[in-house]
Coordinates of C-alpha atoms in Angstrom, one line a residue:
Chain A
X1 CA 26.3 8.8 3.1
X2 CA 22.6 9.2 3.1
X3 CA 22.8 12.2 5.4
X4 CA 25.3 14.1 3.4
X5 CA 23.2 17.2 3.3
X6 CA 25.9 19.6 2.3
X7 CA 26.5 17.8 -1.0
X8 CA 22.9 17.4 -1.6
X9 CA 22.1 21.0 -1.0
X10 CA 24.7 22.0 -3.6
X11 CA 22.8 20.0 -6.2
X12 CA 19.5 21.5 -5.3
X13 CA 18.1 23.9 -7.9
X14 CA 18.6 27.6 -7.1
X15 CA 14.8 28.1 -7.3
X16 CA 14.2 25.7 -4.4
X17 CA 17.1 26.9 -2.4
X18 CA 16.3 30.6 -2.7
X19 CA 12.7 30.8 -1.7
X20 CA 12.0 28.9 1.5
X21 CA 13.3 30.0 4.9
X22 CA 15.9 27.2 4.8
X23 CA 16.2 24.2 2.6
X24 CA 19.1 22.4 4.4
X25 CA 18.5 19.3 6.5
X26 CA 19.5 21.3 9.6
X27 CA 19.3 19.1 12.7
X28 CA 17.2 16.5 10.8
X29 CA 20.2 15.5 8.8
X30 CA 21.8 13.0 11.1
X31 CA 18.7 10.8 11.2
X32 CA 17.1 11.5 7.8
X33 CA 18.5 8.4 6.2
X34 CA 16.5 6.1 8.6
X35 CA 13.3 7.1 6.8
X36 CA 14.5 6.7 3.2
X37 CA 12.3 4.6 1.2
X38 CA 13.9 1.1 1.1
X39 CA 12.8 -1.8 -1.1
X40 CA 11.8 -5.0 0.7
X41 CA 15.0 -6.8 -0.3
X42 CA 17.1 -4.2 1.6
X43 CA 15.6 -5.4 4.8
X44 CA 16.8 -8.6 6.4
X45 CA 14.5 -10.1 9.0
X46 CA 16.2 -10.3 12.4
X47 CA 15.2 -11.4 15.9
X48 CA 13.5 -9.0 18.2
X49 CA 16.5 -9.1 20.6
X50 CA 19.1 -8.3 18.0
X51 CA 21.9 -6.4 19.7
X52 CA 22.5 -2.9 18.6
X53 CA 25.5 -2.2 16.3
X54 CA 27.9 0.7 16.4
X55 CA 26.7 3.6 14.2
X56 CA 23.2 2.1 13.9
X57 CA 19.9 3.8 14.7
X58 CA 17.0 1.9 16.3
X59 CA 13.4 2.5 15.3
X60 CA 10.1 1.2 16.5
X61 CA 6.7 1.7 14.8
X62 CA 3.2 0.4 15.3
X63 CA 0.1 -0.4 13.3
X64 CA -3.0 0.4 15.3
X65 CA -6.1 -1.5 13.9
X66 CA -9.6 -2.7 14.6
X67 CA -11.2 -5.7 12.9
X68 CA -14.3 -4.6 11.0
X69 CA -16.2 -7.0 8.8
X70 CA -18.8 -4.4 7.7
X71 CA -19.4 -3.7 4.1
X72 CA -18.8 -0.3 2.4
X73 CA -20.8 0.9 -0.6
X74 CA -22.9 -2.3 -0.2
X75 CA -20.0 -4.0 -2.1
X76 CA -16.6 -4.2 -0.3
X77 CA -15.8 -5.9 2.9
X78 CA -13.7 -3.5 5.0
X79 CA -11.9 -6.3 6.9
X80 CA -10.2 -3.8 9.3
X81 CA -9.7 -0.2 10.0
X82 CA -5.9 0.2 9.8
X83 CA -4.2 3.5 10.8
X84 CA -1.4 5.1 8.9
X85 CA -0.5 8.8 8.5
X86 CA 0.9 11.3 6.1
X87 CA 4.4 12.3 7.4
X88 CA 6.0 15.7 7.3
X89 CA 8.2 14.5 4.4
X90 CA 5.3 13.5 2.0
X91 CA 5.6 9.8 2.7
X92 CA 3.0 7.6 4.2
X93 CA 4.1 5.9 7.4
X94 CA 3.2 4.4 10.8
X95 CA 3.3 6.2 14.1
X96 CA 6.5 5.6 16.0
X97 CA 10.1 6.8 15.6
X98 CA 13.6 6.6 16.7
X99 CA 14.6 5.1 20.0
X100 CA 16.8 7.6 22.0
X101 CA 20.2 6.5 23.3
X102 CA 19.7 4.5 26.6
X103 CA 15.9 4.2 26.0
X104 CA 14.2 0.8 26.0
X105 CA 12.3 -0.1 22.8
X106 CA 8.7 -0.5 24.2
X107 CA 8.8 2.7 26.3
X108 CA 10.2 4.6 23.4
X109 CA 7.5 3.4 21.1
X110 CA 4.8 4.3 23.6
X111 CA 6.3 7.7 24.1
X112 CA 6.2 8.3 20.4
X113 CA 2.6 7.1 20.2
X114 CA 1.7 9.7 22.8
X115 CA 3.7 12.5 21.1
X116 CA 2.4 11.7 17.6
X117 CA -1.1 10.6 18.3
X118 CA -1.9 11.8 21.8
X119 CA -2.5 8.1 22.7
X120 CA -3.9 7.8 26.2
X121 CA -1.2 5.5 27.7
X122 CA -3.3 4.8 30.8
X123 CA -5.7 2.9 28.4
X124 CA -3.6 1.8 25.5
X125 CA 0.0 0.6 25.5
X126 CA 2.0 -1.4 23.1
X127 CA 3.5 -4.5 24.8
X128 CA 6.2 -7.0 24.0
X129 CA 3.6 -9.5 22.8
X130 CA 2.4 -7.1 20.1
X131 CA 5.6 -7.6 18.2
X132 CA 5.2 -8.5 14.5
X133 CA 8.6 -8.4 12.9
X134 CA 12.0 -6.8 13.1
X135 CA 14.3 -5.8 10.2
X136 CA 17.9 -4.8 9.8
X137 CA 18.7 -2.4 7.0
X138 CA 22.5 -2.5 6.6
X139 CA 22.5 0.2 3.9
X140 CA 20.7 2.8 6.0
X141 CA 22.3 1.4 9.3
X142 CA 19.0 1.0 11.1
X143 CA 17.2 -1.7 12.9
X144 CA 13.4 -1.4 12.7
X145 CA 11.0 -3.1 15.2
X146 CA 7.4 -3.4 14.2
X147 CA 4.3 -4.0 16.4
X148 CA 0.6 -4.2 15.8
X149 CA -2.0 -3.1 18.5
X150 CA -5.5 -4.5 18.1
X151 CA -8.3 -2.4 19.6
X152 CA -12.1 -2.4 19.2
X153 CA -13.7 -0.2 16.5
X154 CA -15.1 2.2 19.0
X155 CA -11.6 2.6 20.6
X156 CA -10.1 3.0 17.1
X157 CA -12.5 5.9 16.4
X158 CA -11.7 7.4 19.7
X159 CA -7.9 7.2 19.1
X160 CA -8.4 8.7 15.6
X161 CA -10.2 11.7 17.2
X162 CA -7.7 12.2 20.0
X163 CA -4.8 12.2 17.5
X164 CA -5.8 15.6 16.2
X165 CA -4.9 17.1 19.5
X166 CA -1.4 15.5 19.5
X167 CA 1.7 17.6 20.0
X168 CA 2.9 16.6 16.5
X169 CA -0.3 17.2 14.6
X170 CA 0.6 19.6 11.8
X171 CA 4.3 19.1 12.5
X172 CA 5.7 15.6 12.1
X173 CA 2.3 14.2 11.3
X174 CA 0.1 15.8 8.7
X175 CA -3.0 13.7 9.2
X176 CA -4.2 10.2 9.9
X177 CA -5.8 7.9 7.3
X178 CA -7.3 4.5 7.1
X179 CA -6.1 1.9 4.6
X180 CA -8.6 0.7 2.0
X181 CA -8.2 -3.1 2.1
X182 CA -10.6 -4.0 -0.7
X183 CA -10.0 -4.2 -4.5
X184 CA -12.5 -2.4 -6.6
X185 CA -14.2 -3.2 -10.0
X186 CA -11.2 -2.6 -12.2
X187 CA -8.8 -4.8 -10.1
X188 CA -6.6 -1.8 -9.3
X189 CA -8.5 0.8 -7.4
X190 CA -8.6 0.5 -3.6
X191 CA -5.8 -1.5 -2.0
X192 CA -3.4 -1.7 -5.1
X193 CA -3.8 2.0 -5.7
X194 CA -3.1 2.7 -2.1
X195 CA 0.1 0.5 -2.3
X196 CA 1.2 2.6 -5.2
X197 CA 1.6 5.7 -3.0
X198 CA 5.0 6.7 -1.5
X199 CA 5.9 4.9 1.8
X200 CA 8.8 5.7 4.0
X201 CA 11.4 3.1 5.0
X202 CA 9.9 -0.3 4.8
X203 CA 6.4 0.8 6.0
X204 CA 4.7 -0.9 3.0
X205 CA 6.3 -4.2 3.8
X206 CA 5.5 -3.8 7.5
X207 CA 1.9 -3.2 6.6
X208 CA 1.7 -6.3 4.3
X209 CA 3.4 -8.5 6.9
X210 CA 1.1 -7.4 9.7
X211 CA -2.0 -8.0 7.5
X212 CA -0.8 -11.5 6.8
X213 CA 0.3 -12.3 10.3
X214 CA -2.9 -11.1 12.0
X215 CA -5.1 -12.9 9.5
X216 CA -6.6 -9.6 8.3
X217 CA -6.0 -10.4 4.6
X218 CA -5.1 -13.8 3.1
X219 CA -1.7 -14.0 1.5
X220 CA -3.2 -14.8 -1.9
X221 CA -5.1 -11.5 -1.9
X222 CA -2.0 -9.6 -0.8
X223 CA 0.0 -11.1 -3.6
X224 CA -2.7 -10.4 -6.1
X225 CA -3.0 -6.8 -5.0
X226 CA 0.8 -6.3 -5.2
X227 CA 0.8 -7.8 -8.6
X228 CA -1.8 -5.3 -9.7
X229 CA 0.3 -2.3 -8.6
X230 CA 2.0 -0.1 -11.3
X231 CA 0.2 -2.1 -14.0
X232 CA -3.1 -0.2 -14.4
X233 CA -3.8 1.4 -17.7
X234 CA -7.0 3.5 -17.5
X235 CA -9.6 2.2 -20.0
X236 CA -9.9 4.4 -23.1
X237 CA -13.2 6.1 -23.9
Chain B
X1 CA -15.6 2.5 -22.1
X2 CA -14.0 3.4 -18.7
X3 CA -17.0 2.0 -16.8
X4 CA -17.1 -1.4 -18.5
X5 CA -17.0 -3.2 -15.3
X6 CA -18.1 -6.6 -16.6
X7 CA -15.1 -6.9 -18.9
X8 CA -12.7 -5.7 -16.2
X9 CA -14.0 -8.1 -13.6
X10 CA -13.4 -11.0 -16.1
X11 CA -9.7 -10.0 -16.2
X12 CA -9.5 -9.8 -12.4
X13 CA -7.4 -12.5 -10.9
X14 CA -9.4 -15.4 -9.3
X15 CA -7.7 -14.7 -5.9
X16 CA -9.0 -11.1 -5.8
X17 CA -12.5 -12.1 -7.1
X18 CA -13.0 -15.0 -4.8
X19 CA -12.2 -13.5 -1.4
X20 CA -14.0 -10.3 -0.8
X21 CA -17.7 -9.9 -0.5
X22 CA -18.0 -8.5 -4.0
X23 CA -15.4 -7.1 -6.4
X24 CA -17.6 -5.7 -9.1
X25 CA -18.1 -2.0 -9.5
X26 CA -21.8 -2.4 -8.5
X27 CA -23.6 1.0 -8.5
X28 CA -20.2 2.8 -8.6
X29 CA -19.6 1.7 -12.1
X30 CA -21.5 4.4 -14.0
X31 CA -19.5 7.2 -12.4
X32 CA -16.1 5.5 -11.7
X33 CA -14.4 6.9 -14.8
X34 CA -14.8 10.5 -13.6
X35 CA -12.2 9.8 -10.9
X36 CA -9.6 8.0 -13.1
X37 CA -6.2 9.6 -12.8
X38 CA -5.7 11.8 -15.8
X39 CA -2.5 13.5 -16.9
X40 CA -2.6 17.3 -17.1
X41 CA -2.6 17.2 -20.9
X42 CA -6.0 15.4 -21.0
X43 CA -7.6 18.4 -19.3
X44 CA -8.5 21.4 -21.5
X45 CA -9.1 24.6 -19.5
X46 CA -12.7 25.8 -20.1
X47 CA -14.8 28.8 -18.9
X48 CA -16.7 28.4 -15.6
X49 CA -20.0 28.7 -17.5
X50 CA -19.2 26.0 -20.1
X51 CA -22.6 24.4 -21.0
X52 CA -23.0 20.8 -20.2
X53 CA -22.7 18.2 -22.9
X54 CA -24.8 15.1 -23.6
X55 CA -23.4 12.1 -21.7
X56 CA -21.0 14.2 -19.6
X57 CA -20.7 14.3 -15.8
X58 CA -20.2 17.5 -13.9
X59 CA -17.8 17.6 -10.9
X60 CA -16.9 20.3 -8.4
X61 CA -14.1 20.2 -5.8
X62 CA -12.6 22.6 -3.4
X63 CA -9.2 23.3 -1.7
X64 CA -9.8 24.6 1.8
X65 CA -6.6 26.3 3.1
X66 CA -5.2 28.8 5.6
X67 CA -2.1 30.9 5.1
X68 CA 0.5 30.0 7.7
X69 CA 4.0 31.5 7.5
X70 CA 5.2 29.7 10.6
X71 CA 8.3 27.6 10.5
X72 CA 8.4 23.8 11.1
X73 CA 11.5 22.0 12.6
X74 CA 13.0 25.5 12.9
X75 CA 13.8 25.1 9.1
X76 CA 10.9 25.1 6.7
X77 CA 8.3 27.7 6.1
X78 CA 4.9 26.1 6.1
X79 CA 3.4 28.8 3.8
X80 CA -0.1 27.3 4.2
X81 CA -2.2 24.5 5.7
X82 CA -3.8 22.9 2.6
X83 CA -6.4 20.2 3.1
X84 CA -6.6 17.1 1.0
X85 CA -7.9 13.6 1.8
X86 CA -7.3 9.9 1.3
X87 CA -10.2 8.6 -0.8
X88 CA -12.0 5.3 -0.6
X89 CA -10.1 4.2 -3.8
X90 CA -6.6 4.8 -2.4
X91 CA -6.1 8.0 -4.3
X92 CA -5.5 11.4 -2.8
X93 CA -8.1 14.0 -3.6
X94 CA -10.0 17.1 -2.6
X95 CA -13.4 17.2 -1.0
X96 CA -16.3 17.6 -3.5
X97 CA -17.9 15.3 -6.0
X98 CA -20.4 14.9 -8.7
X99 CA -23.2 17.4 -9.3
X100 CA -26.5 15.6 -9.4
X101 CA -28.9 16.1 -12.4
X102 CA -30.7 19.4 -12.1
X103 CA -28.5 20.6 -9.3
X104 CA -26.6 23.9 -9.4
X105 CA -22.8 23.7 -9.1
X106 CA -22.2 25.8 -6.0
X107 CA -25.0 24.2 -3.9
X108 CA -23.8 20.7 -5.0
X109 CA -20.3 21.5 -3.9
X110 CA -21.4 22.8 -0.5
X111 CA -23.7 19.8 -0.1
X112 CA -20.6 17.5 -0.7
X113 CA -18.5 19.6 1.7
X114 CA -21.1 19.0 4.4
X115 CA -21.4 15.3 3.6
X116 CA -17.7 14.6 3.4
X117 CA -16.3 17.0 5.9
X118 CA -19.2 17.9 8.2
X119 CA -18.5 21.5 7.1
X120 CA -20.8 23.9 9.1
X121 CA -22.5 25.6 6.1
X122 CA -23.9 28.3 8.4
X123 CA -20.3 29.6 8.8
X124 CA -18.4 28.4 5.7
X125 CA -19.7 28.3 2.2
X126 CA -18.0 28.2 -1.1
X127 CA -19.1 31.0 -3.3
X128 CA -18.9 31.8 -7.0
X129 CA -15.9 34.2 -6.4
X130 CA -13.9 31.3 -4.9
X131 CA -13.6 29.7 -8.4
X132 CA -10.0 28.9 -9.5
X133 CA -10.2 26.9 -12.7
X134 CA -12.4 24.6 -14.8
X135 CA -11.4 21.7 -17.0
X136 CA -13.0 19.5 -19.6
X137 CA -11.8 16.0 -20.0
X138 CA -13.2 14.7 -23.3
X139 CA -11.7 11.2 -22.7
X140 CA -13.5 10.7 -19.4
X141 CA -16.5 12.9 -20.4
X142 CA -16.4 15.1 -17.4
X143 CA -16.3 18.8 -16.7
X144 CA -14.4 19.6 -13.4
X145 CA -14.9 22.9 -11.6
X146 CA -12.4 23.8 -8.9
X147 CA -12.6 26.3 -6.1
X148 CA -10.4 27.4 -3.2
X149 CA -11.8 28.5 0.1
X150 CA -9.4 30.6 2.3
X151 CA -10.1 30.5 6.1
X152 CA -8.0 31.5 9.2
X153 CA -5.7 28.9 10.7
X154 CA -8.0 28.6 13.8
X155 CA -10.9 27.9 11.5
X156 CA -8.9 25.4 9.5
X157 CA -8.1 23.4 12.6
X158 CA -11.7 23.5 13.6
X159 CA -12.8 22.3 10.2
X160 CA -10.2 19.5 10.4
X161 CA -11.6 18.3 13.8
X162 CA -15.2 18.5 12.7
X163 CA -14.4 16.4 9.6
X164 CA -14.0 13.3 11.7
X165 CA -17.7 13.4 12.5
X166 CA -18.8 13.6 8.9
X167 CA -21.2 11.1 7.4
X168 CA -18.6 9.9 5.0
X169 CA -15.7 9.5 7.4
X170 CA -14.5 5.9 7.0
X171 CA -16.6 5.5 3.9
X172 CA -15.8 7.8 1.0
X173 CA -13.2 9.7 2.9
X174 CA -10.5 7.7 4.8
X175 CA -8.9 10.7 6.5
X176 CA -7.8 14.3 6.0
X177 CA -4.2 15.4 5.5
X178 CA -2.2 18.6 5.1
X179 CA 0.1 19.1 2.2
X180 CA 3.8 19.6 3.0
X181 CA 4.7 22.7 0.8
X182 CA 8.5 22.8 1.7
X183 CA 11.4 21.0 0.1
X184 CA 13.7 19.3 2.4
X185 CA 17.5 18.9 2.4
X186 CA 17.8 16.3 -0.3
X187 CA 15.7 18.4 -2.8
X188 CA 13.1 15.6 -2.9
X189 CA 11.5 15.0 0.4
X190 CA 8.5 17.1 1.4
X191 CA 6.6 18.7 -1.5
X192 CA 8.1 16.6 -4.4
X193 CA 7.6 13.3 -2.5
X194 CA 4.1 14.3 -1.8
X195 CA 3.5 15.0 -5.5
X196 CA 4.8 11.5 -6.3
X197 CA 1.8 10.0 -4.5
X198 CA -1.3 8.8 -6.4
X199 CA -4.0 11.5 -7.2
X200 CA -7.4 11.0 -8.6
X201 CA -8.6 12.8 -11.7
X202 CA -6.6 16.0 -12.2
X203 CA -6.4 16.8 -8.4
X204 CA -2.6 17.3 -8.6
X205 CA -2.9 19.8 -11.3
X206 CA -5.8 21.6 -9.5
X207 CA -3.5 21.8 -6.4
X208 CA -0.6 23.3 -8.3
X209 CA -2.9 25.8 -10.1
X210 CA -4.4 26.9 -6.9
X211 CA -1.1 27.3 -5.1
X212 CA 0.1 29.5 -8.0
X213 CA -3.1 31.5 -8.4
X214 CA -3.5 32.3 -4.7
X215 CA 0.2 33.2 -4.4
X216 CA 0.9 30.5 -1.9
X217 CA 3.9 29.2 -3.8
X218 CA 5.8 31.0 -6.6
X219 CA 5.6 29.3 -10.0
X220 CA 9.4 28.8 -10.0
X221 CA 9.2 26.7 -6.8
X222 CA 6.3 24.7 -8.2
X223 CA 8.2 23.9 -11.4
X224 CA 11.4 23.0 -9.5
X225 CA 9.4 20.7 -7.2
X226 CA 7.7 19.1 -10.1
X227 CA 11.1 18.6 -11.9
X228 CA 12.3 16.8 -8.7
X229 CA 9.6 14.2 -8.7
X230 CA 10.3 10.6 -9.8
X231 CA 14.0 11.5 -10.0
X232 CA 15.2 10.8 -6.5
X233 CA 17.8 8.1 -6.0
X234 CA 18.5 7.5 -2.3
X235 CA 22.1 8.2 -1.5
X236 CA 24.1 5.0 -1.0
X237 CA 25.8 4.3 2.4

């Protein structure tokens, strides 16, 4: 089992165990597996209204973005400002989280967006029609619904600023970042380098699907950027 | 040569070349190699007053941090809030940058901190005594000076908020993040996962050296966390 913290702690080196306050999973254990990094092939696309299964967790996340065709460094078209964050566990991810028992998906997601980003729900709310894709991960026993919320660039900047005052800033969320969507002069730096970072769950695949579905990046560019990942050898002097 | 943009663009796939505004290095080319990821062994420790060499670039970066022994999730000691950022090129890095010709190191670093973070230089300034370590990278022809600036937690939070209004926010800097310094229940999530992300230049090594030198993390924990990187296999269901 992914959440078998007791066994895992036994295998943890004495140095790591001995120094911090506590290196167990504690109360995080029962849900920790939902955020394991999972390769794309572990996620089957399922309908939005897939019924819940016994022993499964339900998760909902959202990509907040603003179209932006301005040019950075006089060279690269930005295409969009896309918001992701550094999670408490060192992975990059999207705002959102687990749906509580008895909670509806959309209210749960908006609740999480308020908790994690201080999103002003009187002005911005994810709706059913913002749905992008849903996945089932049988290995990790989780169903993940994904949404994309398009705002103006001015609204995006406002959301970014407000996020620093969220309840979870410095706790679950260690900072918000924008995704570089351009490829730089060596064919690797920029978007491919970004994709070579660590992502939780299937966040990388959710990002790529949303960029495609919302016509932010053509599929050919996405595939070329993916092909460039993990292949860069710095030029010798 | 690392900056041989013309040759690199020739090898770039047609998809990537054809779609963006411009996928050359442009004016970034001459300095791009200074930010190449470099393994620790490519960096020789040198004295702070190492004279400049012909054809070399000079860089100075800084880790802004605040000690913080509070506990997150009722489990993990935070130890410190340590500031890094997502760079325009998809790498994680520290604020700072290249020293211009004729410029002194410390004023150059403070200038960069103001440009990239909107740091209020009337209140916060890096000084000579904040120096941590300097490296020479012969392959990339760059000398890198590294500093660490300790502030209070309240000041840290203020600096974090001000950074969103910097001139470089959304350009060179895509967002500021804090570093998780704890190791979670599987011995991998948290600090080791964070260290498995992509870092520019020798930023990862500068981070580890500073954590050690400023007694934020004991060397044994740092070594154990490093040993855990790239070794995690998610538990099967």
